[in-house]
Tab-separated table of C-alpha atoms and ligand atoms in Angstrom:
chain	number	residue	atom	x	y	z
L	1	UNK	CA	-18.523	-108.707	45.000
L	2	UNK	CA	-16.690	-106.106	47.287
L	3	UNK	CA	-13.653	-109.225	47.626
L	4	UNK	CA	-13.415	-109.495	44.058
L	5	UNK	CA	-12.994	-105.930	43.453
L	6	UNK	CA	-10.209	-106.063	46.149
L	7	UNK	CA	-8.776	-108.969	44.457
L	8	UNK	CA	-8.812	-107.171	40.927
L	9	UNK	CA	-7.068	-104.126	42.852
L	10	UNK	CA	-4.583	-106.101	43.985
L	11	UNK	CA	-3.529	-107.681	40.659
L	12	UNK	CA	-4.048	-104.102	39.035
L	13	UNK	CA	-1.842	-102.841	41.651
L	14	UNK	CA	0.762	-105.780	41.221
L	15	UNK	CA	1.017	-105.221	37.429
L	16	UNK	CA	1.412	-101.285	37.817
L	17	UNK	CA	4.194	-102.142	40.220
L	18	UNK	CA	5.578	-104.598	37.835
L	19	UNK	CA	5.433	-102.227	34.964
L	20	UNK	CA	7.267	-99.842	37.551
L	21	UNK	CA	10.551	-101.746	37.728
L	22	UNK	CA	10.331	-102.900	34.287
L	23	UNK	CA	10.674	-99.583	33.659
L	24	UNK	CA	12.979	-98.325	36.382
L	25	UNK	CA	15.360	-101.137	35.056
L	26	UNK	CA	15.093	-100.345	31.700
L	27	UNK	CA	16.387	-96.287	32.816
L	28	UNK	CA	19.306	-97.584	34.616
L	29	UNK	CA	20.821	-99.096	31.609
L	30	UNK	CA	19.790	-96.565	29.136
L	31	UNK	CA	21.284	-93.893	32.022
L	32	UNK	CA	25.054	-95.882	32.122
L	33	UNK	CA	25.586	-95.233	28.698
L	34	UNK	CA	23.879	-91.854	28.360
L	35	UNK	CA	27.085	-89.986	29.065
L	36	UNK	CA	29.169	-91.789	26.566
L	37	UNK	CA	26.531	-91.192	23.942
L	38	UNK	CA	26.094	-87.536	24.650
L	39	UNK	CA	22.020	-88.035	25.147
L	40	UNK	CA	22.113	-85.079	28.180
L	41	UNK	CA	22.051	-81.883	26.840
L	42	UNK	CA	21.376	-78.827	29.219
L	43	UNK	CA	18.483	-75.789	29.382
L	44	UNK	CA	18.919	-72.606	31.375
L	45	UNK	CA	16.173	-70.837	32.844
L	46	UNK	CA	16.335	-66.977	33.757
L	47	UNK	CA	15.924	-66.100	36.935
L	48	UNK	CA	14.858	-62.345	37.402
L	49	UNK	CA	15.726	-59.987	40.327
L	50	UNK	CA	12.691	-58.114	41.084
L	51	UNK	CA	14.274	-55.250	43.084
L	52	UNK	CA	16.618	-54.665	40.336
L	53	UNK	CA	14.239	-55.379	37.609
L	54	UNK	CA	17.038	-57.301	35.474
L	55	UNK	CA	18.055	-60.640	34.980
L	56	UNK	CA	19.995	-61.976	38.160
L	57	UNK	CA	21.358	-65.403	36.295
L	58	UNK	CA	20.087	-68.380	34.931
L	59	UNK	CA	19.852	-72.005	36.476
L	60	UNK	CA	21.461	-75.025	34.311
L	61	UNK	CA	18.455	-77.954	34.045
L	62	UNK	CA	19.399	-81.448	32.475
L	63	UNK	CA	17.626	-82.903	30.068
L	64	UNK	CA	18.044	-86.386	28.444
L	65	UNK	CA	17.107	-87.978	25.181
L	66	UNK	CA	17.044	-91.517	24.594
L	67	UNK	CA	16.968	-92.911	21.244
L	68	UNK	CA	13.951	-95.493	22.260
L	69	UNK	CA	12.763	-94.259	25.440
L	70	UNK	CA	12.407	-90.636	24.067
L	71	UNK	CA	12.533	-87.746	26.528
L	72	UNK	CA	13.051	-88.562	30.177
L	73	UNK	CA	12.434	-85.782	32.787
L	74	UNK	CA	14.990	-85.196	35.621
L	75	UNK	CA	12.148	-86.163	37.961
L	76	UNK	CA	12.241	-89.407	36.974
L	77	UNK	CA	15.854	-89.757	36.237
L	78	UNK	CA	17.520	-88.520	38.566
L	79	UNK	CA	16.381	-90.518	41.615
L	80	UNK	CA	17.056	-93.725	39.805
L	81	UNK	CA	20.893	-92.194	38.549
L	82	UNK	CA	21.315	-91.377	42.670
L	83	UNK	CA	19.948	-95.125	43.295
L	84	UNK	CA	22.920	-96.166	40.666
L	85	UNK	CA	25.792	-93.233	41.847
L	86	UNK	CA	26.106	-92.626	37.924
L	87	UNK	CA	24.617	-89.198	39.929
L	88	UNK	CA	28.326	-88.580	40.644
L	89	UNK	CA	29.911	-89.023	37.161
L	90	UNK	CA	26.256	-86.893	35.871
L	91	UNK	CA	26.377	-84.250	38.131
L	92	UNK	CA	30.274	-83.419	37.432
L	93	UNK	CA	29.268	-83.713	33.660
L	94	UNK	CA	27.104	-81.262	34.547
L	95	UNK	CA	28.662	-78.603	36.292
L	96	UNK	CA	31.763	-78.490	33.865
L	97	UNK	CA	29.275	-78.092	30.725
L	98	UNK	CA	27.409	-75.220	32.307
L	99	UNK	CA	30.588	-73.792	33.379
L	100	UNK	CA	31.834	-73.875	29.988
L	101	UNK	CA	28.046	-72.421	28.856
L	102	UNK	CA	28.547	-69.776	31.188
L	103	UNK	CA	32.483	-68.779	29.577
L	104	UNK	CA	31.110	-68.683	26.092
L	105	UNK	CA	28.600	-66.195	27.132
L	106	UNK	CA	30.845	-63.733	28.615
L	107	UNK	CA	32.393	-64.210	25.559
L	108	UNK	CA	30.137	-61.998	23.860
L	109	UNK	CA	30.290	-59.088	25.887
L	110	UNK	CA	27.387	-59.336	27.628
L	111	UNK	CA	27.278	-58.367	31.323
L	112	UNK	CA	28.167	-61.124	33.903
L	113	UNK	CA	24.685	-62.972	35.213
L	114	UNK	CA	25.056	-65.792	38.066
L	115	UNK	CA	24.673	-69.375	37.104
L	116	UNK	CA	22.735	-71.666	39.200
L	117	UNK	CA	23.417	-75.614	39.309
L	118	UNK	CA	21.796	-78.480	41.149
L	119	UNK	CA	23.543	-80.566	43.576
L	120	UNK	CA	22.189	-84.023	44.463
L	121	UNK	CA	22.788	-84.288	48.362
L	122	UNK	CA	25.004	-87.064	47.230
L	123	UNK	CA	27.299	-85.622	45.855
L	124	UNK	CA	27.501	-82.840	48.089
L	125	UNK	CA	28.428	-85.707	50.917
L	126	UNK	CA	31.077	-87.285	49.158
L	127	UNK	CA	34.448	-85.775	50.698
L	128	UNK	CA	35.580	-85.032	47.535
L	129	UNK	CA	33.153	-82.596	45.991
L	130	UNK	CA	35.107	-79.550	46.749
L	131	UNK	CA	38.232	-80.865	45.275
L	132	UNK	CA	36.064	-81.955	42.287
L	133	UNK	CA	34.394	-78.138	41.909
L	134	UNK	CA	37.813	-76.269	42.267
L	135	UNK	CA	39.411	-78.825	39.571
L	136	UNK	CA	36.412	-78.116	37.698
L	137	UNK	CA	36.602	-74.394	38.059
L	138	UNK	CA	40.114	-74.232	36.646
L	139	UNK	CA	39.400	-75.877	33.869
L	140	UNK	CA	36.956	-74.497	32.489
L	141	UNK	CA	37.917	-70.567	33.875
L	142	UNK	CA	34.448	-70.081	35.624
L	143	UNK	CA	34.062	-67.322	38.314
L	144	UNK	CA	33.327	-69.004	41.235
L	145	UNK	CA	32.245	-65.297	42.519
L	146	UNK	CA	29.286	-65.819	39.279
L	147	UNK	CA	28.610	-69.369	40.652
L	148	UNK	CA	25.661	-70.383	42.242
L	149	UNK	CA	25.047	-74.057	44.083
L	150	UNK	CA	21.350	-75.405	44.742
L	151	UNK	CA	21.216	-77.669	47.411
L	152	UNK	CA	18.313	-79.434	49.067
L	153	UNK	CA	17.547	-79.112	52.570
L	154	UNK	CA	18.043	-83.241	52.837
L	155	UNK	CA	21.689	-82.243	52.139
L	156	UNK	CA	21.482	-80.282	55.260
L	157	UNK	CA	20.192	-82.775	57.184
L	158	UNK	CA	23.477	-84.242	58.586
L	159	UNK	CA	24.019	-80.765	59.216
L	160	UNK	CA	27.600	-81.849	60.660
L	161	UNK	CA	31.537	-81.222	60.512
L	162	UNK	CA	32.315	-81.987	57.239
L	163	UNK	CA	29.082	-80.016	55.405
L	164	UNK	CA	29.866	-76.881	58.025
L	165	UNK	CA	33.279	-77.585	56.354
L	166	UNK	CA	32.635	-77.655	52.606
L	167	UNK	CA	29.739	-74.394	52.551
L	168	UNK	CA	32.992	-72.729	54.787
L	169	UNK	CA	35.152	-73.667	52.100
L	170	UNK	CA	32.773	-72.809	48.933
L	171	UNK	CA	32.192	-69.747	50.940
L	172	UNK	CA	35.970	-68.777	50.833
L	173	UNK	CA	35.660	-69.466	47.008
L	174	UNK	CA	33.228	-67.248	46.588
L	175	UNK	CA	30.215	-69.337	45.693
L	176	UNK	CA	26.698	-68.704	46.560
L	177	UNK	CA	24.760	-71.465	47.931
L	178	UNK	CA	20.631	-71.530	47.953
L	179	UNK	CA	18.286	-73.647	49.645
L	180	UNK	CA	16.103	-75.658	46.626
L	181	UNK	CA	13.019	-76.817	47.418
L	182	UNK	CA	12.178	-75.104	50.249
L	183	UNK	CA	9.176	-75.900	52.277
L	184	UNK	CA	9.181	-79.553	51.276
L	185	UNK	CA	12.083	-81.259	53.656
L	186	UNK	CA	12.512	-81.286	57.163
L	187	UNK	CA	14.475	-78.859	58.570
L	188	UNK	CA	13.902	-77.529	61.587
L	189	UNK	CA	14.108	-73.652	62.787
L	190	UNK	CA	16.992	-74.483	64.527
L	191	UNK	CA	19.173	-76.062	61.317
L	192	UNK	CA	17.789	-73.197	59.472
L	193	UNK	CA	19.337	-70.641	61.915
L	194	UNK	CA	22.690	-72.457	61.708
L	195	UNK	CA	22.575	-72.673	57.606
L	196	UNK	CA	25.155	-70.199	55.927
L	197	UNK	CA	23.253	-70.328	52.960
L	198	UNK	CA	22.349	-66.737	51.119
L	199	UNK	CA	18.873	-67.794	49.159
L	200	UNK	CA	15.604	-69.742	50.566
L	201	UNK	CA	13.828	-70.919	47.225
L	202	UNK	CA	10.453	-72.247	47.687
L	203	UNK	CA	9.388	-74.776	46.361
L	204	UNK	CA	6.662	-74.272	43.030
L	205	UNK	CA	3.999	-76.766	45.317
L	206	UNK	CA	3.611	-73.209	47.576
L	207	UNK	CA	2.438	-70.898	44.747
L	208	UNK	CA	-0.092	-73.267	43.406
L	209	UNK	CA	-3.263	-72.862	45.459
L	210	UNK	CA	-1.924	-69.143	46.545
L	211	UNK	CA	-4.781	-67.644	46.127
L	212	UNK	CA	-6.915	-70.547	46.217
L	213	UNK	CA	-6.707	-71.130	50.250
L	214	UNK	CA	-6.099	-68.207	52.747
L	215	UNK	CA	-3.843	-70.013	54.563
L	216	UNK	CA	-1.707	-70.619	52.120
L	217	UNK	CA	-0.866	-67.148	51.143
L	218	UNK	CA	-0.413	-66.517	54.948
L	219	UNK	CA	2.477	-69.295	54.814
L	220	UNK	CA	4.192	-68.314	51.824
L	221	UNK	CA	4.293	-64.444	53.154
L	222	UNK	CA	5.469	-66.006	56.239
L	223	UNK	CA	8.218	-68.005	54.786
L	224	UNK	CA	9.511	-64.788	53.081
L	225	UNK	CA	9.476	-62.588	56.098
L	226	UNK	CA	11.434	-66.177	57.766
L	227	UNK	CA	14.181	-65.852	54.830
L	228	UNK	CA	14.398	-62.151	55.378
L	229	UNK	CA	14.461	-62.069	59.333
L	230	UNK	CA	17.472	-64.770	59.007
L	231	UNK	CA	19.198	-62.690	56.495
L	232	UNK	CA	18.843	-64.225	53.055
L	233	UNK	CA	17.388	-63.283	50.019
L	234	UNK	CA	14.201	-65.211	49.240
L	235	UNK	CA	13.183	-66.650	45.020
L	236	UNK	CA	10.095	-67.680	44.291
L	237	UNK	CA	10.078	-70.430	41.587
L	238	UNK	CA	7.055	-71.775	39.205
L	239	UNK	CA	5.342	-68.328	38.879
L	240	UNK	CA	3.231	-68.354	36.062
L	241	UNK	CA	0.789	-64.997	35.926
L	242	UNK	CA	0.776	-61.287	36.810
L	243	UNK	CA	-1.352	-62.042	39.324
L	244	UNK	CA	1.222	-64.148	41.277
L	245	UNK	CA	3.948	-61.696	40.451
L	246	UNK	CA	1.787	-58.877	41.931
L	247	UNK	CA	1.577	-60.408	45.374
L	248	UNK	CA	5.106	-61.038	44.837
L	249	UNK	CA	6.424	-57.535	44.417
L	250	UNK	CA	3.652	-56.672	47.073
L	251	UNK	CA	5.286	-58.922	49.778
L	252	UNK	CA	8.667	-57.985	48.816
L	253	UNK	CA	9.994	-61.336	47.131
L	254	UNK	CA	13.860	-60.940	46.045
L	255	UNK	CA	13.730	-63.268	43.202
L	256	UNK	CA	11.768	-64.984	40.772
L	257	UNK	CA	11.610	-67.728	38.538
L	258	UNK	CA	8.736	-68.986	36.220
L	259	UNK	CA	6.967	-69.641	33.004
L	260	UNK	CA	6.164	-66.151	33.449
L	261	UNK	CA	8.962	-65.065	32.339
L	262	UNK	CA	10.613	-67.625	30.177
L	263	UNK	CA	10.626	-71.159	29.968
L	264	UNK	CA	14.167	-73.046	30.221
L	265	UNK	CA	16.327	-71.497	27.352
L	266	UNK	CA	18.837	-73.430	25.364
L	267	UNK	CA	22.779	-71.598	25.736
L	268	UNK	CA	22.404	-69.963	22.693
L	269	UNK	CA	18.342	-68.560	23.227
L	270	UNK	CA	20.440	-67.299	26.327
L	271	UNK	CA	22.141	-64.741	24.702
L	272	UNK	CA	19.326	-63.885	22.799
L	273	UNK	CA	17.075	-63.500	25.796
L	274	UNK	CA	19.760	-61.352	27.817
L	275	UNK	CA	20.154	-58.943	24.510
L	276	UNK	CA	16.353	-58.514	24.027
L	277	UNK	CA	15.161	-58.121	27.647
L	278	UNK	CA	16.249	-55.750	29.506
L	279	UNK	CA	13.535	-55.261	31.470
L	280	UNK	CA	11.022	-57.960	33.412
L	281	UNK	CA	8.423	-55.800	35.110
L	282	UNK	CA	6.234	-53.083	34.059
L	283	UNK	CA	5.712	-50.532	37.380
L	284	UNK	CA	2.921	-48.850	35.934
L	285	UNK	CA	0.709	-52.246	35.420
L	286	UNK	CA	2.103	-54.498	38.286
L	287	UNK	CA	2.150	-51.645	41.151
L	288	UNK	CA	-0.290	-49.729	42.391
K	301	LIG	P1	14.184	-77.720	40.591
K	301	LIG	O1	15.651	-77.487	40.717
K	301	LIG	O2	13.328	-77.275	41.711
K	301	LIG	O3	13.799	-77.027	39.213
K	301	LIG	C1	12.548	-76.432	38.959
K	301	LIG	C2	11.700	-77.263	38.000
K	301	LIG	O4	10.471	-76.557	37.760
K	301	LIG	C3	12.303	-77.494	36.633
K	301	LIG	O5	11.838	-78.763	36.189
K	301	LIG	C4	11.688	-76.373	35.795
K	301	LIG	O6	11.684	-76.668	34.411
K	301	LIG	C5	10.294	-76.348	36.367
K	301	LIG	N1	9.654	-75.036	36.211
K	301	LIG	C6	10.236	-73.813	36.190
K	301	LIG	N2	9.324	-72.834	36.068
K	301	LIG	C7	8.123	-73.431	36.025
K	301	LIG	C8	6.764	-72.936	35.912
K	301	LIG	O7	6.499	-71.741	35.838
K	301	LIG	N3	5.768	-73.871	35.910
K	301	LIG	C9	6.024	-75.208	35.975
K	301	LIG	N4	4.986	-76.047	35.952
K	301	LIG	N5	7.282	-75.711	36.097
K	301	LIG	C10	8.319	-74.830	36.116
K	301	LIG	P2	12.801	-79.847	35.568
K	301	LIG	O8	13.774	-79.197	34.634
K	301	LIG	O9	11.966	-80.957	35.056
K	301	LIG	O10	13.638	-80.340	36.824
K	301	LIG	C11	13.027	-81.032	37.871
K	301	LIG	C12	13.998	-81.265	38.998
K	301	LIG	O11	15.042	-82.159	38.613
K	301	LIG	C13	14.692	-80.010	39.475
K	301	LIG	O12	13.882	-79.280	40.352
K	301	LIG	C14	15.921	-80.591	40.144
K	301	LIG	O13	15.616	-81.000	41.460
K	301	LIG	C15	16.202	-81.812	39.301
K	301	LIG	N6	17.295	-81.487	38.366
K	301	LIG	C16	17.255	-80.880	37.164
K	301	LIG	N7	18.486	-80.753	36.645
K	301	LIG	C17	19.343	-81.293	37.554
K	301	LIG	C18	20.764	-81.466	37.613
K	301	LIG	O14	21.531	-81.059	36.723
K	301	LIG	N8	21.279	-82.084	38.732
K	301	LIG	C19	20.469	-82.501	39.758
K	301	LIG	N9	21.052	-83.100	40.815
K	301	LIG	N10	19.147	-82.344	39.733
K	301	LIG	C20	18.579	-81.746	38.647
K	302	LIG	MG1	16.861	-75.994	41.357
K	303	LIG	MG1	13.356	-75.768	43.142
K	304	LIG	MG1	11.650	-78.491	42.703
């Protein structure tokens, strides 16, 4: 009885991992032609100083639509486009659409916010990326001083001459780098110490159970007492109530980013969002 039920596991298992590359395969070609068939498009979601109480920039998030396969998160996507390196010819499609987002809005006289894109670590190692930004930069007119780059700690990890090159160089440009993900990779203390990077952002996994588990909340307050102690600002991403938010303010969080506040906007709901809010927080409710 108990063998069969293995047995049925196993061919259950098999099919689900069949299924799995069926699928995976079926994303890689769909993902080649994506770019020539203009199927990315690109949300922007605020993210909100809390000591200023104003909005400190927005973040540029891809999103693709396939004809058959329908909506396709990054999750899912953009492992499989690193697997490929289309990640290259995506990621610089990327940063020169946001960059030319991020023009139009200045456009209309509103007052300069930061944008915030991804890097995949891979394209942060190839020896070209800075040459890439900077031609990037000039074409479209973007202030690098206004640009933000969010890179995960596993682009850290070879935490060697040429990346203690590049951040030197993006430093001299201007550009602001912040640590995605935080919490979920493998750097140690010591890496951290050595990072010029000006933002920790942890990871939305951390603010989940926050007040679900003790122990969690003493982590998170410790990783934002870690950011500050090293000298960087620390944003808080997935937040999702006041009650979250509270703590927030309470242990002295820098940034925040969340459903909370808005869902990923698209560049035109961007304007919108920065002419109708002008303020995030209400003192009187959130602080005692
Ligand atoms: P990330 O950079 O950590 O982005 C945060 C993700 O959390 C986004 O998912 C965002 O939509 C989602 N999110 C924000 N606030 C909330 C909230 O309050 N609740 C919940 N449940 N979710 C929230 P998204 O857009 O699906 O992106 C997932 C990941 O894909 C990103 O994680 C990033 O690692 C990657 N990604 C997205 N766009 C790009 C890109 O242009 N280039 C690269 N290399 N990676 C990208
Ligand atoms: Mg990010
Ligand atoms: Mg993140
Ligand atoms: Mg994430």
């Amino acid at each position: 009885e108990s063998k069969r039920t293995g047995k049925n596991q196993i061919k259950e298992f098999e099919e689900e991992s069949r299924q799995q590359i069926l699928r995976t395969v079926e994303i890689e070609k769909a993902l080649a032609q994506a770019l020539d068939r203009s199927e990315f498009s690109l949300v922007y979601q605020p993210k909100v100083s809390l000591t200023q109480n104003r909005l400190e920039g927005v973040e540029a998030l891809l999103r693709w639509h396939h004809p058959v396969l329908g909506h396709v998160g990054p999750d899912e996507f953009i492992p499989i486009a690193e697997n490929t390196g289309l990640i290259h010819q995506i990621g610089t499609w990327v940063l020169r659409e946001s960059c030319l987002a991020w023009v139009r809005w200045q456009k209309t006289g509103v007052k300069p916010f930061t944008l915030s894109v991804n890097v995949s670590p891979l394209q942060f190692a190839r020896e070209d990326f800075v040459d890439t930004l900077q031609a990037t930069l000039d074409a479209t007119g973007m202030d690098p001083m206004f640009l933000e780059l969010e890179v995960t700690e596993s682009s850290m990890l070879s935490y060697e001459q040429s990346t203690r090159e590049k951040l030197a160089q993006l430093h001299q440009f201007g550009i602001m780098i912040s640590l995605d993900d935080f919490g979920t990779g493998y750097s140690s203390f010591r890496q951290l110490r050595e990072l010029p990077v000006q933002v920790l952002k942890i990871d939305r996994s951390f603010i989940v159970n926050l007040f679900t588990d003790r122990n969690q909340e003493a982590i998170v307050r410790s990783m934002i007492q870690l950011g500050h102690n090293l000298g960087m600002k620390v944003l808080m991403e997935g937040v999702e109530t006041s009650d979250q938010l509270e703590w927030l303010l309470n242990e002295q969080c820098d940034y925040v980013q969340g459903y909370y506040f808005s869902r990923p906007l698209r560049e035109k709901e961007v304007v919108k969002h920065v002419k109708s809010v002008t303020t995030y927080i209400e003192f009187g409710k959130t602080r005692a």
